[in-house]
Coordinates of C-alpha atoms in Angstrom, one line a residue:
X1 CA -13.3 42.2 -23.6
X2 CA -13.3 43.6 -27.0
X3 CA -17.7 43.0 -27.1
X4 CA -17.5 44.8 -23.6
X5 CA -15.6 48.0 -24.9
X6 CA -18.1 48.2 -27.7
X7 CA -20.8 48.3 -25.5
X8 CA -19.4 50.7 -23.5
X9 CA -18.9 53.3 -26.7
X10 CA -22.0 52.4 -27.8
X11 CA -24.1 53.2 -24.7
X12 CA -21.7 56.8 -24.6
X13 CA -22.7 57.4 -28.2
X14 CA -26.5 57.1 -27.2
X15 CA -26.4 59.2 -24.3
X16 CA -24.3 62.1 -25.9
X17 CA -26.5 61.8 -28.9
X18 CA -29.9 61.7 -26.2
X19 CA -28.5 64.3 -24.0
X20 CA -29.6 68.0 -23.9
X21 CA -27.0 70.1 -25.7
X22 CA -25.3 71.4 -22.7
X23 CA -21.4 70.8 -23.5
X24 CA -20.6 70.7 -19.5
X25 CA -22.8 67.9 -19.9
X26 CA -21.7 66.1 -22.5
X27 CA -17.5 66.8 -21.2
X28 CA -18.5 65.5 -17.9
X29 CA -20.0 61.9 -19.6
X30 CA -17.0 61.7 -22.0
X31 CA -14.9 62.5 -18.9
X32 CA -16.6 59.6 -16.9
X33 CA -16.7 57.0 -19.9
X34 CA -12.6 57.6 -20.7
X35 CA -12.1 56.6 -16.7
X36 CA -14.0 53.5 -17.0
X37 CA -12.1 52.2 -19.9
X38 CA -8.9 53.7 -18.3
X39 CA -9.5 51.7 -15.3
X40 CA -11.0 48.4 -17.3
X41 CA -7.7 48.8 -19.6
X42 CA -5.5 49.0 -15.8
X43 CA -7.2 46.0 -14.7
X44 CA -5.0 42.9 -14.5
X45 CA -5.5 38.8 -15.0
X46 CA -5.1 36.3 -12.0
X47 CA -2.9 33.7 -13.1
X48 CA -3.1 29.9 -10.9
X49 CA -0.1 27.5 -10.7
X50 CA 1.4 25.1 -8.3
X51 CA 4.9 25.0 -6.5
X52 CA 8.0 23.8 -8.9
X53 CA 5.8 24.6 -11.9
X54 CA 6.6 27.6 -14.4
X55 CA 3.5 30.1 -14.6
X56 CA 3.6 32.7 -17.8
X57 CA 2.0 36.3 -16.7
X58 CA 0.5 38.0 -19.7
X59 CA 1.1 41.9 -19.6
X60 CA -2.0 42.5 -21.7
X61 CA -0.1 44.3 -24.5
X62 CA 1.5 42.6 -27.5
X63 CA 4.4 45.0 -28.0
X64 CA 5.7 48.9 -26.5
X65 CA 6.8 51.9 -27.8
X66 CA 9.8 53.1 -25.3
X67 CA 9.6 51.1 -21.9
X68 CA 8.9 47.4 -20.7
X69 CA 9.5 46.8 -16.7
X70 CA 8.0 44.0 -14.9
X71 CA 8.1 44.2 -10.8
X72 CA 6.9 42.3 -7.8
X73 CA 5.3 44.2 -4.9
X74 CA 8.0 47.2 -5.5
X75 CA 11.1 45.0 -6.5
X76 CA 12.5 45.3 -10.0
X77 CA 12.4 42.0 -11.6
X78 CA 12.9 42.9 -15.4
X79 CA 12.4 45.9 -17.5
X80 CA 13.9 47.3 -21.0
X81 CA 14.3 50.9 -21.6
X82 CA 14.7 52.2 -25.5
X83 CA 16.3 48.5 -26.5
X84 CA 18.4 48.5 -23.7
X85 CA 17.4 45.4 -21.7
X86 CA 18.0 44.8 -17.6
X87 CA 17.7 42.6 -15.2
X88 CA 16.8 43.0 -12.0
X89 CA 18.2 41.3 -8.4
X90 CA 17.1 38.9 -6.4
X91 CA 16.1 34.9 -6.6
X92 CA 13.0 35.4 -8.9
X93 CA 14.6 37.5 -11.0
X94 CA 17.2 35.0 -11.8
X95 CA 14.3 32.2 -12.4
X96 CA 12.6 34.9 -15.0
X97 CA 12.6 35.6 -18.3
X98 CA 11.0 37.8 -20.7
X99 CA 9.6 36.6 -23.5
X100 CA 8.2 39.4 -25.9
X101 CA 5.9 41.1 -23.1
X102 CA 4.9 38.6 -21.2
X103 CA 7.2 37.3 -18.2
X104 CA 8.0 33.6 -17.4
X105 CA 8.3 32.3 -14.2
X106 CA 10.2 28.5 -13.7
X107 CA 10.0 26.4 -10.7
X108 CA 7.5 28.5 -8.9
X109 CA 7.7 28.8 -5.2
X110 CA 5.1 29.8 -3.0
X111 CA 7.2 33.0 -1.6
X112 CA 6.5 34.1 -5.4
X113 CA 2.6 34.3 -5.0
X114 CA 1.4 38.0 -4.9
X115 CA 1.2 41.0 -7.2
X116 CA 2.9 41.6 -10.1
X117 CA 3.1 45.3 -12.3
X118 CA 3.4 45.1 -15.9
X119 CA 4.2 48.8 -17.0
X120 CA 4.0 49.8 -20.4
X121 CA 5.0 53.1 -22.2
X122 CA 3.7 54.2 -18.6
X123 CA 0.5 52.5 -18.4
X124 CA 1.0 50.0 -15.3
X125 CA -1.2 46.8 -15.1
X126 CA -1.1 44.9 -12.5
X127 CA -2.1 41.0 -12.2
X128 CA -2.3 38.7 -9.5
X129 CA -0.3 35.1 -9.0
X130 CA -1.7 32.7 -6.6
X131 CA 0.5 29.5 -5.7
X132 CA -2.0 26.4 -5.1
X133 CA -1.1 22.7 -3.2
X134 CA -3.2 20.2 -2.3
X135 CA -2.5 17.6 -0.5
X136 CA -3.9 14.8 1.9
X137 CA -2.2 13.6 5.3
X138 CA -2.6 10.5 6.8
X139 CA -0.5 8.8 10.0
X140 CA -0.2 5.3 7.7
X141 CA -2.2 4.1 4.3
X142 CA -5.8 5.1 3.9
X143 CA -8.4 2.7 5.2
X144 CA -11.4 2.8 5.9
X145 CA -11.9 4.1 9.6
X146 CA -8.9 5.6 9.3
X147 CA -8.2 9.5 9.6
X148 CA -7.5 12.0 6.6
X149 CA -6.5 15.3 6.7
X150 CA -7.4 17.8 3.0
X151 CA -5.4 21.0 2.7
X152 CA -5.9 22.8 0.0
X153 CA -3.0 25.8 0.9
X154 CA -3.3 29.1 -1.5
X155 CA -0.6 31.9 -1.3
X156 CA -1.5 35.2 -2.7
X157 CA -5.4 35.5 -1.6
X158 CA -6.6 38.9 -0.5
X159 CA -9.1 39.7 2.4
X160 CA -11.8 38.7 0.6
X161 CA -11.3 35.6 -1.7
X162 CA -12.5 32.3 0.4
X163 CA -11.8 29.0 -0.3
X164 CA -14.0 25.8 0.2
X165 CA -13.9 21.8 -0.6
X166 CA -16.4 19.7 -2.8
X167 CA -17.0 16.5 -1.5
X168 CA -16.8 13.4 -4.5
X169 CA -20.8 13.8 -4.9
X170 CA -20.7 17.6 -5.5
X171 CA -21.8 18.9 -1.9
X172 CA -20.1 21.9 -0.3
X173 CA -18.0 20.6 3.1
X174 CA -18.1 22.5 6.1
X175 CA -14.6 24.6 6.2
X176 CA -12.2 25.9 4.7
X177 CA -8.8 25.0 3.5
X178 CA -8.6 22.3 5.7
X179 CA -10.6 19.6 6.3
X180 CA -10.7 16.1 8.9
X181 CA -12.1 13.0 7.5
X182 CA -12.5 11.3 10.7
X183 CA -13.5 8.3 10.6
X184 CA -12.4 8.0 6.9
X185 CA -16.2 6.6 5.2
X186 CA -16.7 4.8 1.8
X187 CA -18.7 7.9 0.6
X188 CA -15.3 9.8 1.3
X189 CA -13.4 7.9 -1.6
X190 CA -13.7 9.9 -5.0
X191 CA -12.3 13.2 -5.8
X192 CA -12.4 16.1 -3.6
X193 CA -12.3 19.7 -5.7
X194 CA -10.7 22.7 -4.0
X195 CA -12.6 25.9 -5.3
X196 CA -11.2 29.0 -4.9
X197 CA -12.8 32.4 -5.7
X198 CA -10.5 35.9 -6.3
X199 CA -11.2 38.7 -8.0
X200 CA -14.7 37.7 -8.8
X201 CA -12.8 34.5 -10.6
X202 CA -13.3 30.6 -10.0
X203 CA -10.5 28.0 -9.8
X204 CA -10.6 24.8 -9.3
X205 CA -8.3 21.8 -8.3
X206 CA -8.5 18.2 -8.1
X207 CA -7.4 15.9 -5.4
X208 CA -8.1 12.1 -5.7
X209 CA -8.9 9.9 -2.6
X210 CA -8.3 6.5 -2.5
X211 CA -8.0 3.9 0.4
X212 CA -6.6 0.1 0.5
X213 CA -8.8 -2.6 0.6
X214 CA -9.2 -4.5 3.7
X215 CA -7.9 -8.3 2.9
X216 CA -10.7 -10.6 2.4
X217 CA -9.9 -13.5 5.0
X218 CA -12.0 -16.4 4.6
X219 CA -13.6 -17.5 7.9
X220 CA -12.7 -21.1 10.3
X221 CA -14.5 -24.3 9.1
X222 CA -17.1 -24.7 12.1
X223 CA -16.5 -27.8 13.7
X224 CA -19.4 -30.5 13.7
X225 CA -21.0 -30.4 16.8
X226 CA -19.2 -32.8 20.2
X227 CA -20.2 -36.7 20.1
X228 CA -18.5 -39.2 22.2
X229 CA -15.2 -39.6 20.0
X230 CA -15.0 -35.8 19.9
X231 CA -15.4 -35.7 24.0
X232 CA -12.6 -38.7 24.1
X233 CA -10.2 -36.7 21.6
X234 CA -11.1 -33.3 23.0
X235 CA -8.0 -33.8 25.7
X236 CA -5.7 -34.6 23.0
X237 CA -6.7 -31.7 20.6
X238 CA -5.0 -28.9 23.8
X239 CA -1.8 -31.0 22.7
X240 CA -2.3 -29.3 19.5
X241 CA -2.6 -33.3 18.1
X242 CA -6.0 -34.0 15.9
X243 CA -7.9 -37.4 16.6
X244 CA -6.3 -39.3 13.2
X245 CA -2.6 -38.5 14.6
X246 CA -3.5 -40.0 18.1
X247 CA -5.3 -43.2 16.0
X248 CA -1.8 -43.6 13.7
X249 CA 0.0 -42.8 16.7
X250 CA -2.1 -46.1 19.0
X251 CA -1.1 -48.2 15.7
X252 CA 2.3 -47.6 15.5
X253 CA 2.8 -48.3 19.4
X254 CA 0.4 -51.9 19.3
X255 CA 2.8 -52.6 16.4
X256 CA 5.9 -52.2 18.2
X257 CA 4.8 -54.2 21.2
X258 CA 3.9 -57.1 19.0
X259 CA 7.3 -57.5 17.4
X260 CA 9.2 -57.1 20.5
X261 CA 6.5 -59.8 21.8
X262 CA 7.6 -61.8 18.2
X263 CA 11.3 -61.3 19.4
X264 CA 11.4 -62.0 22.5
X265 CA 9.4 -65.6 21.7
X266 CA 12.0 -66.0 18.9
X267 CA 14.9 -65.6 21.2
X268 CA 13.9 -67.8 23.6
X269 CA 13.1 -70.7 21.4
X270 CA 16.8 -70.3 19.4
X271 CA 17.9 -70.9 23.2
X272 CA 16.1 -74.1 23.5
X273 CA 17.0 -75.0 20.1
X274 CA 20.9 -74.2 20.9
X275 CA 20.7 -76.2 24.5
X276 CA 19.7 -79.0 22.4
X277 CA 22.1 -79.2 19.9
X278 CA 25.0 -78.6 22.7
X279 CA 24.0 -81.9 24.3
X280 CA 23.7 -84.0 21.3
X281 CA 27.5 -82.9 20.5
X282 CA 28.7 -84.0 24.0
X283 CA 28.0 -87.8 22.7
X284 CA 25.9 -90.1 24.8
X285 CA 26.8 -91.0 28.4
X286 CA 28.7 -94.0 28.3
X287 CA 27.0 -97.4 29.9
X288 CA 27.9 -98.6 33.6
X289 CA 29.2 -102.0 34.4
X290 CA 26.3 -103.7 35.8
X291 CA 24.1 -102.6 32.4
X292 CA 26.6 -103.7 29.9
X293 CA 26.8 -107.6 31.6
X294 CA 22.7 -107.5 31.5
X295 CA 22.8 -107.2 27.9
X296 CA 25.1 -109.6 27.6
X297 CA 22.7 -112.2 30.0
X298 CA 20.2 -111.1 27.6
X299 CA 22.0 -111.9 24.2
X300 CA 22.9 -115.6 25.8
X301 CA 19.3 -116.5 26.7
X302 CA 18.2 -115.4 23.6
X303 CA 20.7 -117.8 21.6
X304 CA 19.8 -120.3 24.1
X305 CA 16.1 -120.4 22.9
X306 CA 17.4 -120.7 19.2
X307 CA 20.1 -123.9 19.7
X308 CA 23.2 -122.4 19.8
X309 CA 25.5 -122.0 22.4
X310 CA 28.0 -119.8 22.7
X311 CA 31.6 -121.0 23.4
X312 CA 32.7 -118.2 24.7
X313 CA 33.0 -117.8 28.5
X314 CA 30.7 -114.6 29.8
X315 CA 32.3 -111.8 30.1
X316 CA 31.1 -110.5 33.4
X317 CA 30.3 -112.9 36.5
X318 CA 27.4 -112.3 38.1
X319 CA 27.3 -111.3 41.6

């Protein structure tokens, strides 16, 4: 600003020194060169911040003579009059404080965007705050295919100032403040860059898209392809069973019916076994009349044939 000023009395110099001699003349240039650095001096900063920040406006001036008074729009937020400090009323004047010439704004809302008058020693300036948030929308987490929805909100614009997103690769996107990713593409993902032009100034901010992953699912085996077992098992496999549980399954049954076969031959040969033994224990049947006198025939003729005779008389007669 200071290079610009020199320029300015520089070129003035030339042109009074290059001009006829006609002081009308030269009063109506000196005139004309005093409004433009009267009006350059006037001109205020645009100061960017975002909501629950604190944003420091800069009056322009490093210190004052008499009078210091800071206002929004036409409210009275701080001003100090021969030493004598005061505060003003209201909710940003409570959140202000003034520090030197410069005024300090904490936890910024957006109501607070707008114009703001630094007067000094009668010399008003006034400087322009403009409350920025950007943010992105989304019904669940971004995925890909999903939607997305880019605001980029800014309070305190006038008429003219415009406001336009930068896609991730540096392209302008169609629209403004808003903007719908639908549906949300890997060439979305990157940073998006809200550019915002006031006042003949450029401001910039950031917002970062990213989206989840989709889960990497490893695909089915693919069965081998039907033979005759798989045809035979195929009925068994809607039981929600595979082929080797129906095989242990057939192996477990055969085995049970061949140790209940084993049993069953077991049981009945103890029976036998036991039928036996219960007849030996009832003794022999005794012998009957008639038999017990034929072995005694039999004894006699035998001792006949050896020379001896038996004295005794026979026991049983015959009939």
């Amino acid at each position: 600003m200071f290079l610009f000023y020199h320029f300015l009395l520089t070129e003035m110099h030339i042109c009074l020194h290059f001009t006829s001699f006609d002081p009308t003349f030269k009063m109506k240039i000196a005139v004309w060169f005093v409004l433009v650095l009267g009006a350059l001096s006037a001109a205020g900063d645009v100061f960017l911040t975002k909501p629950g920040q604190s944003a420091t406006l800069k009056c322009g001036v490093n210190n004052f003579v008499n009078s210091l008074e800071w206002r929004n729009e036409k409210d009275r937020i701080y001003s100090q009059d021969k030493g004598f400090p005061r505060r003003g009323q209201g909710d940003i004047a409570d959140r202000s404080q003034l520090r030197n010439t410069n005024l300090r704004i904490s936890g910024v809302k957006e109501q607070d965007a707008g114009k703001f008058t630094c007067e000094v020693d009668g010399t008003a300036r006034e400087h322009t705050l403009l409350v920025v948030s950007v943010s992105v929308s989304s019904s669940a987490d971004l995925r890909l295919g999903g939607t997305a929805t880019l605001q980029c909100q800014v309070k305190g614009l006038s008429p003219d100032s415009t406001v336009q997103w930068k896609r991730p690769d540096g392209r302008p996107h169609k629209g403004s403040q808003i903007v719908q990713l639908y549906p949300l593409a890997r060439s979305d993902v990157g940073t998006w860059i809200c550019v915002i032009s006031h006042a003949g100034k450029t401001f910039n901010e950031s917002l970062d898209i990213k989206v989840a992953e989709p889960a990497h699912t490893t695909p089915a085996p693919v069965p081998p392809k039907s033979t005759k077992d798989n045809r035979a098992a195929a009925p068994s496999s809607k039981l929600g069973l595979s082929w080797w549980m129906w095989v242990v399954i057939g192996v477990g049954c055969a085995v049970v019916l061949l140790l209940m076969a084993f049993v069953v031959c077991l049981c009945k040969r103890i029976k036998r076994r036991r039928r036996k033994l219960r007849k030996m224990k009832n003794g022999r049947q005794r012998l009957k009349p008639e038999q017990y006198c034929q072995s005694q025939q039999l004894q006699q003729n035998r001792s006949k044939d050896a020379g001896e005779r038996s004295h005794q008389p026979p026991l049983c007669n015959p009939s």
